Coordinates of C-alpha atoms in Angstrom, one line a residue:
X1 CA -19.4 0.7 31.3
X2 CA -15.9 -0.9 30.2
X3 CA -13.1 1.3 30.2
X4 CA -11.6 2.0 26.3
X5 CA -8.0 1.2 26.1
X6 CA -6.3 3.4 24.7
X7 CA -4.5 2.7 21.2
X8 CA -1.7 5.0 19.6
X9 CA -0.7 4.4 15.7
X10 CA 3.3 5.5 15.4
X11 CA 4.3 6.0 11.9
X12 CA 7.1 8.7 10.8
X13 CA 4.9 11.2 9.0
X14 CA 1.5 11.9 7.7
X15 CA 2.9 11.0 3.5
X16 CA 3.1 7.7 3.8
X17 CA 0.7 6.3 1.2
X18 CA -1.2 3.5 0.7
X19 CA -0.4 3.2 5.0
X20 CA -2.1 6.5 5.8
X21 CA -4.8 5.6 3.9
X22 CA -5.1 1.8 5.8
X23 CA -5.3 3.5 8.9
X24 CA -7.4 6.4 7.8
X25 CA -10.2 3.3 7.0
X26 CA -9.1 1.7 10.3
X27 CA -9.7 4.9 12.9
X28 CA -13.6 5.3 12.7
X29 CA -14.4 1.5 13.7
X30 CA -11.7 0.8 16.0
X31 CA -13.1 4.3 18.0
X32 CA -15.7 2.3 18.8
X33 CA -14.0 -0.2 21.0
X34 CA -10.4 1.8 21.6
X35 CA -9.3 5.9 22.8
X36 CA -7.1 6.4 19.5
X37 CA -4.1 9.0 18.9
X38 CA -1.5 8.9 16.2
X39 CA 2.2 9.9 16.9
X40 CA 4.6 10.8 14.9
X41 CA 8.3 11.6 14.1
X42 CA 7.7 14.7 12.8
X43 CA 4.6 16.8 11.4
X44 CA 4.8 16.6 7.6
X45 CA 1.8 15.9 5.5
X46 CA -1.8 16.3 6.8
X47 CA -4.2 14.4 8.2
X48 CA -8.0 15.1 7.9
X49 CA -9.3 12.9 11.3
X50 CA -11.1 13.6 14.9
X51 CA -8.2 12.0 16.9
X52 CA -5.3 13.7 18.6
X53 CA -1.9 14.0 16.9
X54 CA 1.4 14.2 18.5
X55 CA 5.0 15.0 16.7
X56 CA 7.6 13.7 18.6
X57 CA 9.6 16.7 16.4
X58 CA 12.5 14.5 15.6
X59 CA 14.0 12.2 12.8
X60 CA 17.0 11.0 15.0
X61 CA 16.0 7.9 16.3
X62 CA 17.6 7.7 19.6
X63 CA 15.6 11.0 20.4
X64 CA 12.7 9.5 19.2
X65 CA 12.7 6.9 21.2
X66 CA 13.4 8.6 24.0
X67 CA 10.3 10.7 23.3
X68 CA 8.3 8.4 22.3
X69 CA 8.8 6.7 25.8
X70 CA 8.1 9.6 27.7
X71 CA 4.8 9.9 25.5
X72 CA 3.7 6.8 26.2
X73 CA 4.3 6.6 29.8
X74 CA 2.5 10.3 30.3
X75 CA -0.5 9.3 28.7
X76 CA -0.4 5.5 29.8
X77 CA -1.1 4.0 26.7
X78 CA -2.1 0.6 26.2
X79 CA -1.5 -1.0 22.8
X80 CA 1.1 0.8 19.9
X81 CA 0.6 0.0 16.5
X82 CA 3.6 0.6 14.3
X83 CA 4.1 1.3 10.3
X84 CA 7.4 0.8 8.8
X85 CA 11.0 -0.5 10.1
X86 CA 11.9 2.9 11.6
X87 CA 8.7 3.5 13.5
X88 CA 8.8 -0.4 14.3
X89 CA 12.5 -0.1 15.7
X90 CA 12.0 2.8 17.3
X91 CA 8.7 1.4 19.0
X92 CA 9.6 -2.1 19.6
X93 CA 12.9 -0.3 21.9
X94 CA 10.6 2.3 23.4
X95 CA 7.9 -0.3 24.4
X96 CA 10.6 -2.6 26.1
X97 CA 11.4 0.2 28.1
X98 CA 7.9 0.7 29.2
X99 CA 6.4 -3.2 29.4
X100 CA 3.7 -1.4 26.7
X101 CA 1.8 -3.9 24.2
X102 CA 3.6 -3.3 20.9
X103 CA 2.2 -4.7 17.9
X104 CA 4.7 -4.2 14.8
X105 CA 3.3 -4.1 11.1
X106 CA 5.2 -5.3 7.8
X107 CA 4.0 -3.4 4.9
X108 CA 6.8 -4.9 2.0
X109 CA 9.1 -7.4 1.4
X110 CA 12.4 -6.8 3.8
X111 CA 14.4 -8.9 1.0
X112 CA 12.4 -6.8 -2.1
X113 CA 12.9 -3.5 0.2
X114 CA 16.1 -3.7 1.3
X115 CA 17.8 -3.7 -2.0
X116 CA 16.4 -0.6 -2.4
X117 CA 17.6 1.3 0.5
X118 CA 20.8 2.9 1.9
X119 CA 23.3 1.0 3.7
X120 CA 22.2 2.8 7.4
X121 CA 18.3 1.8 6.5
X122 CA 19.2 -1.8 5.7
X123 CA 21.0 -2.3 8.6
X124 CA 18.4 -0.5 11.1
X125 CA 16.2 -3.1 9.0
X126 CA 18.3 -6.4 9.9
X127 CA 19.0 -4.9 13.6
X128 CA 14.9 -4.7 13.7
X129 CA 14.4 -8.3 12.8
X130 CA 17.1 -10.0 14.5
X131 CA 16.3 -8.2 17.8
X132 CA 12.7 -9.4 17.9
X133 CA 11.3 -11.9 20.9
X134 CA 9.1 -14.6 19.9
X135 CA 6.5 -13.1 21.5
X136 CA 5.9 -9.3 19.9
X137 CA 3.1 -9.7 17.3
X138 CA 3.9 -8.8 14.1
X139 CA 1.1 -7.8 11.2
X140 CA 1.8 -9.1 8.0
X141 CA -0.1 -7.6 5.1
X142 CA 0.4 -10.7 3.1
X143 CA 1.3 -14.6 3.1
X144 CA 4.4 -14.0 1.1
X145 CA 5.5 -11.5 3.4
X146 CA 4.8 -13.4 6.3
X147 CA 6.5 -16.8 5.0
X148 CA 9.6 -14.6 4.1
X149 CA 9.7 -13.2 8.3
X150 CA 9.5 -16.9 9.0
X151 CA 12.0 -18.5 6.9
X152 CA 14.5 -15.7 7.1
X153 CA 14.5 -14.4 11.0
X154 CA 12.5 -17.1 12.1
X155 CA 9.8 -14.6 13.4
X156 CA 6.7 -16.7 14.5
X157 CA 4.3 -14.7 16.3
X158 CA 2.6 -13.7 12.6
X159 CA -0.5 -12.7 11.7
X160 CA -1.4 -12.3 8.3
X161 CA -3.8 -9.5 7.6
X162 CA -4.7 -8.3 4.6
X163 CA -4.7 -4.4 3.8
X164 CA -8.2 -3.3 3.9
X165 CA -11.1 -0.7 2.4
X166 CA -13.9 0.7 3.3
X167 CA -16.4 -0.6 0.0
X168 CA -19.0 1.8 0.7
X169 CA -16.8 4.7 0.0
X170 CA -16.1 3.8 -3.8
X171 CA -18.5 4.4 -6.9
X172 CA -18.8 1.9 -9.2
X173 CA -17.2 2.6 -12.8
X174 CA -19.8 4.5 -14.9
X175 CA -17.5 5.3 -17.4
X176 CA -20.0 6.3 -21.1
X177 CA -16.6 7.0 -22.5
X178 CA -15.9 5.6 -25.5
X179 CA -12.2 5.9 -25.7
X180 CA -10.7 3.3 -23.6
X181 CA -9.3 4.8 -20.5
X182 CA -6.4 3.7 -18.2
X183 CA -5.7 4.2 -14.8
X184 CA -3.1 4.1 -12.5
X185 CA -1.7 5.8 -9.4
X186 CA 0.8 5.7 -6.1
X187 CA 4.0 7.0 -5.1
X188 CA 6.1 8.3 -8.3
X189 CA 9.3 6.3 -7.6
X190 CA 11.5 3.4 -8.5
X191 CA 9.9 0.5 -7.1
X192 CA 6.0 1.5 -8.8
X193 CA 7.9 0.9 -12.2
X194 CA 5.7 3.6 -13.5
X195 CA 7.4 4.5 -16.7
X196 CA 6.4 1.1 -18.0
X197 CA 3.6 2.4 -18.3
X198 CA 4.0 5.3 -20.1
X199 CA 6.0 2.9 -22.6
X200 CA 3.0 0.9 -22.7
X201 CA 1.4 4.1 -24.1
X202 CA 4.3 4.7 -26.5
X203 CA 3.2 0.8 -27.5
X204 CA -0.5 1.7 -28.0
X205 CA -0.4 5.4 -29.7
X206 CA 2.1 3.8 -32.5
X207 CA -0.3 0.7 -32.9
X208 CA -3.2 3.4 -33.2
X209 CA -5.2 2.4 -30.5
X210 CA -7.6 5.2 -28.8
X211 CA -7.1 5.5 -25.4
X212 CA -6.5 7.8 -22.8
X213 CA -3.9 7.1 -19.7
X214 CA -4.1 8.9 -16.3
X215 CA -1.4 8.2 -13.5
X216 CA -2.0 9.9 -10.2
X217 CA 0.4 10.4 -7.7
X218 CA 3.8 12.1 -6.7
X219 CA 7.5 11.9 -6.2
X220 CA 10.7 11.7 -7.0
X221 CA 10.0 10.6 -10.1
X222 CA 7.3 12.7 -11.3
X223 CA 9.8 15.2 -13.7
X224 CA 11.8 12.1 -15.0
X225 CA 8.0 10.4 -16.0
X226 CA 7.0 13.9 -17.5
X227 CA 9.9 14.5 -19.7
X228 CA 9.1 10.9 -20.6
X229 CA 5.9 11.8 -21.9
X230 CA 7.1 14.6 -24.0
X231 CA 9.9 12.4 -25.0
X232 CA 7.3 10.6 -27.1
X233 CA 4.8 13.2 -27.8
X234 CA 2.0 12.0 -25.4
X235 CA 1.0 14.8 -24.0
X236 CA -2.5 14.3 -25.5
X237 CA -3.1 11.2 -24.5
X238 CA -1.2 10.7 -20.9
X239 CA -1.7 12.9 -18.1
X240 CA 0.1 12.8 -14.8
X241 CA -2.6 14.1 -12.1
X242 CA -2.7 14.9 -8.3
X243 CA -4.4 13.1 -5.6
X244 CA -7.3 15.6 -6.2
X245 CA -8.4 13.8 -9.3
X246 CA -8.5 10.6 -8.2
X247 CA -12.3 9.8 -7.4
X248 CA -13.4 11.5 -10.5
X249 CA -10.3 9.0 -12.4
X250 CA -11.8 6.1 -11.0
X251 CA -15.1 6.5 -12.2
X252 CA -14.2 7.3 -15.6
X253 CA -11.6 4.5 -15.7
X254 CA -12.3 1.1 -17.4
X255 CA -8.9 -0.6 -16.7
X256 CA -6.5 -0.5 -13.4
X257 CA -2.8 -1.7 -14.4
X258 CA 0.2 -1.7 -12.0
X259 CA 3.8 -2.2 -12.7
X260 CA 5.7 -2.4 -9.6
X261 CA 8.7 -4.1 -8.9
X262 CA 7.4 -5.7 -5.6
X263 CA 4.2 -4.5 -3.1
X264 CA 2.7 -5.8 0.1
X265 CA -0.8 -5.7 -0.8
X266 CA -1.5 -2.6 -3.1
X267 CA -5.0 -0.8 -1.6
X268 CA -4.7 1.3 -4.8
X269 CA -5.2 -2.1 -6.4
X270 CA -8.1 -3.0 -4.5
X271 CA -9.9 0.6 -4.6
X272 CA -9.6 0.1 -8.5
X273 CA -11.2 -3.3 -8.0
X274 CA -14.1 -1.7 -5.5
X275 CA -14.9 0.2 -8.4
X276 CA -15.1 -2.4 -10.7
X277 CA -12.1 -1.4 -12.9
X278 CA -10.5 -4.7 -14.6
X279 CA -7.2 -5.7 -13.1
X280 CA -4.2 -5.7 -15.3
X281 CA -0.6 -6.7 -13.2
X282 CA 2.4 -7.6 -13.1
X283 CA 3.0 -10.5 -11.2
X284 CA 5.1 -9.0 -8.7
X285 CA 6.4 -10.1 -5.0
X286 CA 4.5 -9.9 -3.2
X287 CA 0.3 -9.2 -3.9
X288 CA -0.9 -9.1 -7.2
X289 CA -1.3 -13.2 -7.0
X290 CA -2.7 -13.3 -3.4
X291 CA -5.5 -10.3 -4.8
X292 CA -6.3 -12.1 -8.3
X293 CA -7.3 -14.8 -7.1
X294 CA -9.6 -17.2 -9.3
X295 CA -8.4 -15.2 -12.7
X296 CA -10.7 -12.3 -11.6
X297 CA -7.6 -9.8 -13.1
X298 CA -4.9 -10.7 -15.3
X299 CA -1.3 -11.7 -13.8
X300 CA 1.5 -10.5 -16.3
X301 CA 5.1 -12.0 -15.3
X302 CA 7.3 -10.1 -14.0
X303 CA 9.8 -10.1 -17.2
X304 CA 12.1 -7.8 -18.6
X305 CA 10.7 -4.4 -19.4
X306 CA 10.4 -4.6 -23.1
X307 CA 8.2 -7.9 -22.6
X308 CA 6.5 -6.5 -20.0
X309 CA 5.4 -3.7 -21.9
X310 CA 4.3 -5.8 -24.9
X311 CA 2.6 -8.7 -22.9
X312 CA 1.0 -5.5 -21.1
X313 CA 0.0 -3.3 -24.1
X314 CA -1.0 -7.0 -25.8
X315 CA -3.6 -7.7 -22.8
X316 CA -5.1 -4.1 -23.4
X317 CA -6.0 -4.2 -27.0
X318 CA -7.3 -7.7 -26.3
X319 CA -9.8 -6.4 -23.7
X320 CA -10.7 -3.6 -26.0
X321 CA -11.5 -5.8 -29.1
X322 CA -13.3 -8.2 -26.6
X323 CA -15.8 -5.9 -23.9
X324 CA -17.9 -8.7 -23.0
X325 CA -14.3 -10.3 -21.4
X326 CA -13.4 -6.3 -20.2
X327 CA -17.2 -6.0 -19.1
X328 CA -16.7 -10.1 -16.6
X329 CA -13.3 -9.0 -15.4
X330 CA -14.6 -6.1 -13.8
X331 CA -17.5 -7.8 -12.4
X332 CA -15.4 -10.3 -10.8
X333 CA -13.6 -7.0 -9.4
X334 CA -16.0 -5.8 -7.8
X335 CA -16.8 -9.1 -6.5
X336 CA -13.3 -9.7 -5.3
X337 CA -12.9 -6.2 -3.3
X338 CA -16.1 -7.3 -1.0
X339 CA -13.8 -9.8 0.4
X340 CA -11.6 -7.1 1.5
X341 CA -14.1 -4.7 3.0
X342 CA -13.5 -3.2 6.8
X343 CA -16.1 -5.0 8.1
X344 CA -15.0 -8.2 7.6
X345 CA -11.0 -7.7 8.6
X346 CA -10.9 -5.1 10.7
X347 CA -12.4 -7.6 13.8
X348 CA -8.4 -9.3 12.6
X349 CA -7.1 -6.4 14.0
X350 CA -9.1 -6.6 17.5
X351 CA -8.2 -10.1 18.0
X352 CA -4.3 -9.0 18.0
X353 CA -4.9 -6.2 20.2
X354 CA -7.1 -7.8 22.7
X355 CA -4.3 -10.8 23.0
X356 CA -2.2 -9.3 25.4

């Protein structure tokens, strides 16, 4: 019988979104050919999987990669995946120390990101990218992304691999509601734009449309978004929900819309579409356009906010006063999402591993 290698995921902490749930779908298939174990900075968040955890019980990253080092050489590891600059820093050092197969993972724009950031976490970004060899693999969640790494650091060991889901999991919409009813959810912060949305509502209540608006998630932003809502008297229409509510939201949802001000390749998106919720976006950097392909969702343009907000709110009354357009756009949802299922990208994923 062949010997399993043996595969460790390195990401900072178990909160890290739409990347814990990527390789939440990606542990039970790649057990079949690979020993797995995830290792992280430090134990925060939870993690509800048959595979060994380790916290290297540090945020400093010199320590880290120090103990990450030490890991790997103790329990000879073969291949390291790694989520995120700081995880991909930190690995792509400790792995040169080691002669270990490190594969590094984009998950966002560096140029979109990096404006975001503080001045220490753009530079540890740079540092990442311009230290690089030609031959480390890097996973690239999207074709925007990975033309970006090209053109900018001149990275070309890419591999462009789309996020992926497990279709089986999600229930189709079988929504009997009559009152039109919204969805969205992720991380409550500057970069998911999410008060748009809830001016989108604002838009929609005063134009006496009925509807009901559910965002799920949490963050930073979650009091500002609140007040928001009572700002404008909402509160009966637009509920801000935890991640406990979001299989039962999906189901009774009819339309998914997302705001952001740049993605990768948002899995909430394509766990909406895997449910056959109709797609409403803004065209953002990088994503939306690579998903909605063949206009099977509708691309907004990434505007000011107050034309967002109307060409959103706009598109919503539109697919309420037509349900035979509302009833094909979720069809070719549903559609869409197969393309994304585990069973056809996850053997992606093998081929990079088993390149070394």
């Amino acid at each position: 019988m062949k010997v399993k290698k043996s595969l460790v995921f390195f990401i900072p902490d178990l909160t890290m979104g739409g990347t814990l749930s990527l390789i939440k779908t990606l542990i039970p298939i790649l057990k079949k050919h690979y020993n797995i174990s995830i290792v992280v900075q430090e134990i925060k968040g939870q993690l509800s999987l048959d595979v060994p955890i380790y916290s290297l019980n540090t945020k400093n990253t010199i320590l880290s990669v120090i103990k990450l080092n030490s890991y790997l050489k103790s329990e000879k590891i073969d291949i390291i995946l790694s989520f995120m600059e700081r995880a991909n820093l930190i690995s792509y050092v400790a792995c040169k120390m080691t002669q270990i197969y490190c594969v590094l993972s984009i998950h966002n724009s560096p140029k979109y990101a990096f404006c975001k950031r503080t001045f220490l976490k753009r530079l540890m970004g740079r540092l990442l990218y311009k230290m690089i060899d030609k031959k480390t693999p890097i996973i690239s969640v999207s074709k925007g992304i990975s033309k970006e790494l090209k053109n900018d650091y001149k990275l070309t060991n890419i591999h462009t691999i789309y996020n992926l889901i497990d279709c089986k999991k999600y229930v189709q919409n079988t929504s009997t509601l009559k009152t039109i009813q919204l969805l969205s959810y992720g991380r409550f912060v500057d970069q998911k734009r999410m008060y748009l949305l809830i001016e989108v509502a604002k838009f929609l209540k005063e134009k006496k449309v009925d509807f009901k608006m559910t965002l799920i998630g949490d963050g930073l932003k979650k009091d500002s978004l609140l007040d928001l809502v009572r700002k404008y008297q909402l509160t009966s229409v637009v509920f801000l929900l935890g991640e406990d509510s979001l299989s039962q939201s999906q189901k009774d949802a009819h339309i998914y819309m997302q705001c952001s001000e740049f993605e990768g390749f948002g899995i909430a998106m394509l766990e909406a579409m895997a449910c056959g919720l109709a797609i409403i976006a803004v065209d953002c950097p990088y994503g939306p356009k690579e998903i909605l392909l063949d206009n099977c969702g509708i691309l907004i343009e990434d505007n000011s906010d107050k034309q967002i907000v109307e060409d959103m709110s706009l598109k919503v009354v539109n697919l309420i006063d037509d349900s035979t357009y509302l009833q094909n756009l979720s069809k070719k949802s549903l559609e869409r999402s197969k393309d994304f299922d585990i069973d056809k990208i996850s053997g992606q994923y093998i081929d990079v591993f088993e390149a070394f």
